[in-house]
Short mmCIF file of C-alpha atoms in Angstrom, two decimals:
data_model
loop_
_atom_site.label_atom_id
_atom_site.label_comp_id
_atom_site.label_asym_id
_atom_site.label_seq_id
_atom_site.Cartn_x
_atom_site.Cartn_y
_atom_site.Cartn_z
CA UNK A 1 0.00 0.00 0.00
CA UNK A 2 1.16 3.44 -0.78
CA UNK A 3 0.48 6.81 0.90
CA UNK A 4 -2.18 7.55 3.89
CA UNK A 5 -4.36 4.74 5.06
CA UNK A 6 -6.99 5.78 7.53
CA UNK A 7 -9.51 3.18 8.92
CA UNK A 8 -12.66 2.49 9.38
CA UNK A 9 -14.25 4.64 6.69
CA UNK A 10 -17.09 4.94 8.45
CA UNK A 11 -17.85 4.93 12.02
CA UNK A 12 -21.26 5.29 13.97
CA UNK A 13 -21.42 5.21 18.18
CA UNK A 14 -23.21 6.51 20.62
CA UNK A 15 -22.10 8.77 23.83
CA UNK A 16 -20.92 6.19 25.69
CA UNK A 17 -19.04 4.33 23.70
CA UNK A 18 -15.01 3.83 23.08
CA UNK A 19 -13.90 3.98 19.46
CA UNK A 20 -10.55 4.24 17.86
CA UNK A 21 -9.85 5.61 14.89
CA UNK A 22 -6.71 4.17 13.12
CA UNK A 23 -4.12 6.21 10.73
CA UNK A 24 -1.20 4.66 8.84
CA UNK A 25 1.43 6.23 6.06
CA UNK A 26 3.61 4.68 4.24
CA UNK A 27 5.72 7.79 2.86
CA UNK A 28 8.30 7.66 5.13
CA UNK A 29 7.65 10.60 7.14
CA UNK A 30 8.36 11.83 10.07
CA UNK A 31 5.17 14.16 10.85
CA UNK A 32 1.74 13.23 11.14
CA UNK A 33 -1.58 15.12 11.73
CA UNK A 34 -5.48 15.02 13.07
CA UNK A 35 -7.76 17.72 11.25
CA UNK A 36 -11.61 17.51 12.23
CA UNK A 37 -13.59 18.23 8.89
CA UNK A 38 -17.17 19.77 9.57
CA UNK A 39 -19.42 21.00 7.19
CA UNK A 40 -18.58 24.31 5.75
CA UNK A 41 -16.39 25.26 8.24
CA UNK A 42 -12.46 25.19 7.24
CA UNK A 43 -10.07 22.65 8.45
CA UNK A 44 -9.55 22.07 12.40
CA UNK A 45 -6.00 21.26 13.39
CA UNK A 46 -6.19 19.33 16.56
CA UNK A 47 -3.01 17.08 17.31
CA UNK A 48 0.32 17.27 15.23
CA UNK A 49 3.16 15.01 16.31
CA UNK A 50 6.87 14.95 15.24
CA UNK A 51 8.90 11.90 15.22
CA UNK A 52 6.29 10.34 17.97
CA UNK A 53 6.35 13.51 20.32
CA UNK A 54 3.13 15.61 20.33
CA UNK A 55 3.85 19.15 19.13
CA UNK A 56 0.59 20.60 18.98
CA UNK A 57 -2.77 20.31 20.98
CA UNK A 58 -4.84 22.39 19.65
CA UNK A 59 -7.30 23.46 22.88
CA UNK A 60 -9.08 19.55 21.94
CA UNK A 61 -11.36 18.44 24.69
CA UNK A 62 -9.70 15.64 26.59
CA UNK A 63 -12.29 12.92 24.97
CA UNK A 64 -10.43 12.57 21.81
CA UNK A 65 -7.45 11.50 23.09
CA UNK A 66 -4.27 10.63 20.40
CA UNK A 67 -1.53 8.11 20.27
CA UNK A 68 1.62 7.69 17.87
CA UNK A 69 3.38 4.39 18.98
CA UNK A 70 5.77 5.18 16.10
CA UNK A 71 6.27 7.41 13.03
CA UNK A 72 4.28 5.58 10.77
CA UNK A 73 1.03 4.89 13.11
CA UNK A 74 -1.71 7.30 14.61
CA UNK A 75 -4.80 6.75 17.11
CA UNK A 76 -7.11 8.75 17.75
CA UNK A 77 -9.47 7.29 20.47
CA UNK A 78 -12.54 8.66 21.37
CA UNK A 79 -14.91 8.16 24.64
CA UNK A 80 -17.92 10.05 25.63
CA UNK A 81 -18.20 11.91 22.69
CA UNK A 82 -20.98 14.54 21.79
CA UNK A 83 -23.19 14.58 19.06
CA UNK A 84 -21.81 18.19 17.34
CA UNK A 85 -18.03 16.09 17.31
CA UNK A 86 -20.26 14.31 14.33
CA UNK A 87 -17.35 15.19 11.47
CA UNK A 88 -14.93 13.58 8.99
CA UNK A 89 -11.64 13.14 10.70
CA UNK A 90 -8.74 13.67 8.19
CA UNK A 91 -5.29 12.35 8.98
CA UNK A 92 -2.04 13.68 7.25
CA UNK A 93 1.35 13.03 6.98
CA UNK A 94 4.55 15.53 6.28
CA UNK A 95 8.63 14.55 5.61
CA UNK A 96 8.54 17.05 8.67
CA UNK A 97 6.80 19.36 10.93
CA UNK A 98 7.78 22.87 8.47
CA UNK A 99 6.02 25.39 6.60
CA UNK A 100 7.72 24.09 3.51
CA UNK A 101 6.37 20.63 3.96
CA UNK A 102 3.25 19.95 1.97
CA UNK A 103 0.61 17.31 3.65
CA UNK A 104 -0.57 14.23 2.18
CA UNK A 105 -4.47 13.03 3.15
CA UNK A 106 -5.96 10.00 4.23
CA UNK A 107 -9.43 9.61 2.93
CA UNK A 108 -10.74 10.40 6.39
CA UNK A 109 -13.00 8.07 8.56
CA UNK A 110 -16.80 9.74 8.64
CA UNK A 111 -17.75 9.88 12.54
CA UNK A 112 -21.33 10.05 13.67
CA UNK A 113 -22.34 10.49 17.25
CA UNK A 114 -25.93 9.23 17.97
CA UNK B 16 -2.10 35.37 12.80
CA UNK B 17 -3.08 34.84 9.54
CA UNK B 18 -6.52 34.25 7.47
CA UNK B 19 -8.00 33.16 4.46
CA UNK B 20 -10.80 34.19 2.55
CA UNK B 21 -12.38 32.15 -0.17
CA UNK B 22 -14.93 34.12 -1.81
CA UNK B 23 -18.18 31.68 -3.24
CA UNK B 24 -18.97 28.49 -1.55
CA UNK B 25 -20.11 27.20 -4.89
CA UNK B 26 -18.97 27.98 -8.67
CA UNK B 27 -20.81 26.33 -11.24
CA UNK B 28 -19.01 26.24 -14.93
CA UNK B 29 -19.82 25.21 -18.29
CA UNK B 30 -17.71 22.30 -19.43
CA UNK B 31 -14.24 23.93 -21.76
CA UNK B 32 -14.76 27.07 -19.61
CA UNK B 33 -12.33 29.23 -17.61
CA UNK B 34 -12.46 28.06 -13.95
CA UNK B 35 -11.68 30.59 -11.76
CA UNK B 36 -11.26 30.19 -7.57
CA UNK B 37 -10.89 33.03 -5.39
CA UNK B 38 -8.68 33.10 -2.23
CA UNK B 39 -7.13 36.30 -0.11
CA UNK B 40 -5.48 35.82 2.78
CA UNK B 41 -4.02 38.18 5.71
CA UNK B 42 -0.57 37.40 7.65
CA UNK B 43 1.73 39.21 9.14
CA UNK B 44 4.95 37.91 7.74
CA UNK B 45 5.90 36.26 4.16
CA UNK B 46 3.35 33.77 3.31
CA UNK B 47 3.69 30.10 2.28
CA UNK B 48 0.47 29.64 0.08
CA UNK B 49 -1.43 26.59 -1.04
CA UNK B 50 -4.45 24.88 -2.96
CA UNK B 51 -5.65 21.49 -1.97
CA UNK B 52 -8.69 19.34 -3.67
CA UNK B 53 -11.01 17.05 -2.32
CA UNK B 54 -12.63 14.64 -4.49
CA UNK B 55 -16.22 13.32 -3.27
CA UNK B 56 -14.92 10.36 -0.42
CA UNK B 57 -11.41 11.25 0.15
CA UNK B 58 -8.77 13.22 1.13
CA UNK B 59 -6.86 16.50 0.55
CA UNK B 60 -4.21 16.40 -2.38
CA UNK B 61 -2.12 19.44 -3.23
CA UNK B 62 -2.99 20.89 -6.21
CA UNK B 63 -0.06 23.84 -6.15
CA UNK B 64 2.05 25.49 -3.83
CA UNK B 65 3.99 28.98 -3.27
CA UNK B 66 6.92 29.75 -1.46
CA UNK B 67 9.38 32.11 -3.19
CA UNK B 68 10.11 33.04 -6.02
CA UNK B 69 7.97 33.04 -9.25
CA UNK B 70 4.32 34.12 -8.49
CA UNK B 71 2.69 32.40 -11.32
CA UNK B 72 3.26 28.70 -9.92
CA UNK B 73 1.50 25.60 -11.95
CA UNK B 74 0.08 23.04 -10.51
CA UNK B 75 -1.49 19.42 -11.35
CA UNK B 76 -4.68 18.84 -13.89
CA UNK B 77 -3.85 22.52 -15.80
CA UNK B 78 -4.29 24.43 -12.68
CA UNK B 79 -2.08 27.51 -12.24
CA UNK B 80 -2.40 30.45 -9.33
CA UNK B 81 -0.46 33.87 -8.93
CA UNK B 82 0.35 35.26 -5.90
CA UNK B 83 -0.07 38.84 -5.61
CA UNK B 84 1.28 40.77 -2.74
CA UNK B 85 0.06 44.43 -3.00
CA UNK B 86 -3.79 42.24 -3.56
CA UNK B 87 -3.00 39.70 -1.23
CA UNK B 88 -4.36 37.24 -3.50
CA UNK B 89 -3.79 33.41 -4.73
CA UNK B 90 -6.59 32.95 -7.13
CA UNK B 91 -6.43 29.48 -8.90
CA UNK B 92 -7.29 29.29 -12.39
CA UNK B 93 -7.62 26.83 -15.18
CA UNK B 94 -8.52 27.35 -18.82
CA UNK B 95 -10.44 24.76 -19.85
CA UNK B 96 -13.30 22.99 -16.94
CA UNK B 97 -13.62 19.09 -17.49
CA UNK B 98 -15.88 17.03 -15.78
CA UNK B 99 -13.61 15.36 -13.67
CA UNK B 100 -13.18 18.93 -11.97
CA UNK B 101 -15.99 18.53 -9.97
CA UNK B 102 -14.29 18.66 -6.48
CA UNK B 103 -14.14 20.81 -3.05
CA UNK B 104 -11.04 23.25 -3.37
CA UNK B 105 -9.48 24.67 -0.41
CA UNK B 106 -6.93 27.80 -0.51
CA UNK B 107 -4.31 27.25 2.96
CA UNK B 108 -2.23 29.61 3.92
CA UNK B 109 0.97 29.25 6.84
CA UNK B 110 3.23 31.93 7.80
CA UNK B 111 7.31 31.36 6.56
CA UNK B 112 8.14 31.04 10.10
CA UNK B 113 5.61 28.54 11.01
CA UNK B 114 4.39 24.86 10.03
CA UNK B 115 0.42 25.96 11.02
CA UNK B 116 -1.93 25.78 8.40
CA UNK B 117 -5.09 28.19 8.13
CA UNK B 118 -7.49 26.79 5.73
CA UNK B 119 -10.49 28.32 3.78
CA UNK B 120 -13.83 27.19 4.16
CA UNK B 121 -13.28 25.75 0.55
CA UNK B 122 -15.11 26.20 -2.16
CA UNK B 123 -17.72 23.39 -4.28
CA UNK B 124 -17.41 23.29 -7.77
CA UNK B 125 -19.46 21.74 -9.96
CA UNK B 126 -19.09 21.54 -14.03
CA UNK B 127 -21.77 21.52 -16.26
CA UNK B 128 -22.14 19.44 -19.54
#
């Protein structure tokens, strides 16, 4: 497989439940990314990690919680969610955290809180 | 802090028309600009990008933008709409001395037969 691999495609839960959201490149780099995606409403950052060290937390709520065992693999787990975190969760990948580095897309897992 | 500005949520074009996207932006130092696509089910994929240097930069698919400072402007063009145009396109801007990404709230366009 080549590129950004993001799994499941779809995901539906409820408020209680405890979901993961998986995220896996294959480019070799050294930088990867959560966005939230919501409806006419630009891009969210929320976590960016650099060689497996977090870099960024972007004021998320502690539900969505992220994990990057190493620089090829990204979690995002999720518990107690609300209904407006309803979204499509994009995860990227750069050869490094820089202005100069373009991102590369998964094809985003579509989250729906019931 | 820096911000983008697409103008339309939705262009509609006649097929073999000129496509034309708008984006300004605002930052206070020398901006890295961008244009991303997203087909219907996936990701992001970068269409262009401008750092330095030349302001007319070319991108994939006949897609070309110009930066303009004194409009601060990176409108994306192409010359000729085909049907397999039909996307979301989002304008992102970061600052040169920072990895951050601001996105636009992209705009839909849709090509006519």
């Amino acid at each position: 497989e080549t590129g950004v691999t993001q799994t499941p495609r779809h995901l539906v839960m409820g408020m209680t439940n405890k979901k993961s959201l998986k995220c896996e490149q294959h480019l070799g780099h050294n930088a990867m990314y959560w966005y939230k995606q919501s409806a006419k409403k630009p891009l969210e950052l929320m976590f960016v990690y650099s060689l497996e060290e977090r870099v960024e937390n972007n004021s998320v709520p502690s539900r969505f919680s992220p994990e990057c065992p190493n620089s090829s693999h990204l979690f995002l787990h999720l518990h107690t969610l609300q209904p407006e975190d309803s979204a499509l969760y994009l995860c990227a990948s750069s050869q490094e955290v820089s202005e100069n580095s373009p991102l590369h897309f998964g094809n985003g897992t579509r989250l729906t809180v019931t | 802090a820096q911000s983008v500005t697409q103008l339309g949520s939705h262009v509609s074009v006649s097929e073999g028309a000129l496509v034309l996207l708008r984006c300004n932006y605002s930052s206070s130092v020398p901006p890295y600009l961008f244009w991303y696509v997203q087909y219907p089910n996936q990701g992001l994929q970068l269409l262009l990008k401008y750092t330095t240097g030349a302001t007319l930069v070319k991108g994939i698919n006949g897609f070309e933008a110009e930066f303009k400072k004194s409009e601060t402007s990176f409108h994306l063009t192409k010359p000729s709409a085909h049907m397999s145009d039909a996307a979301e396109y989002f304008c992102a801007v970061s600052p040169s001395n920072d990895y951050k990404l601001s996105f636009g709230a992209g705009t839909t366009v849709t090509v006519r037969a």
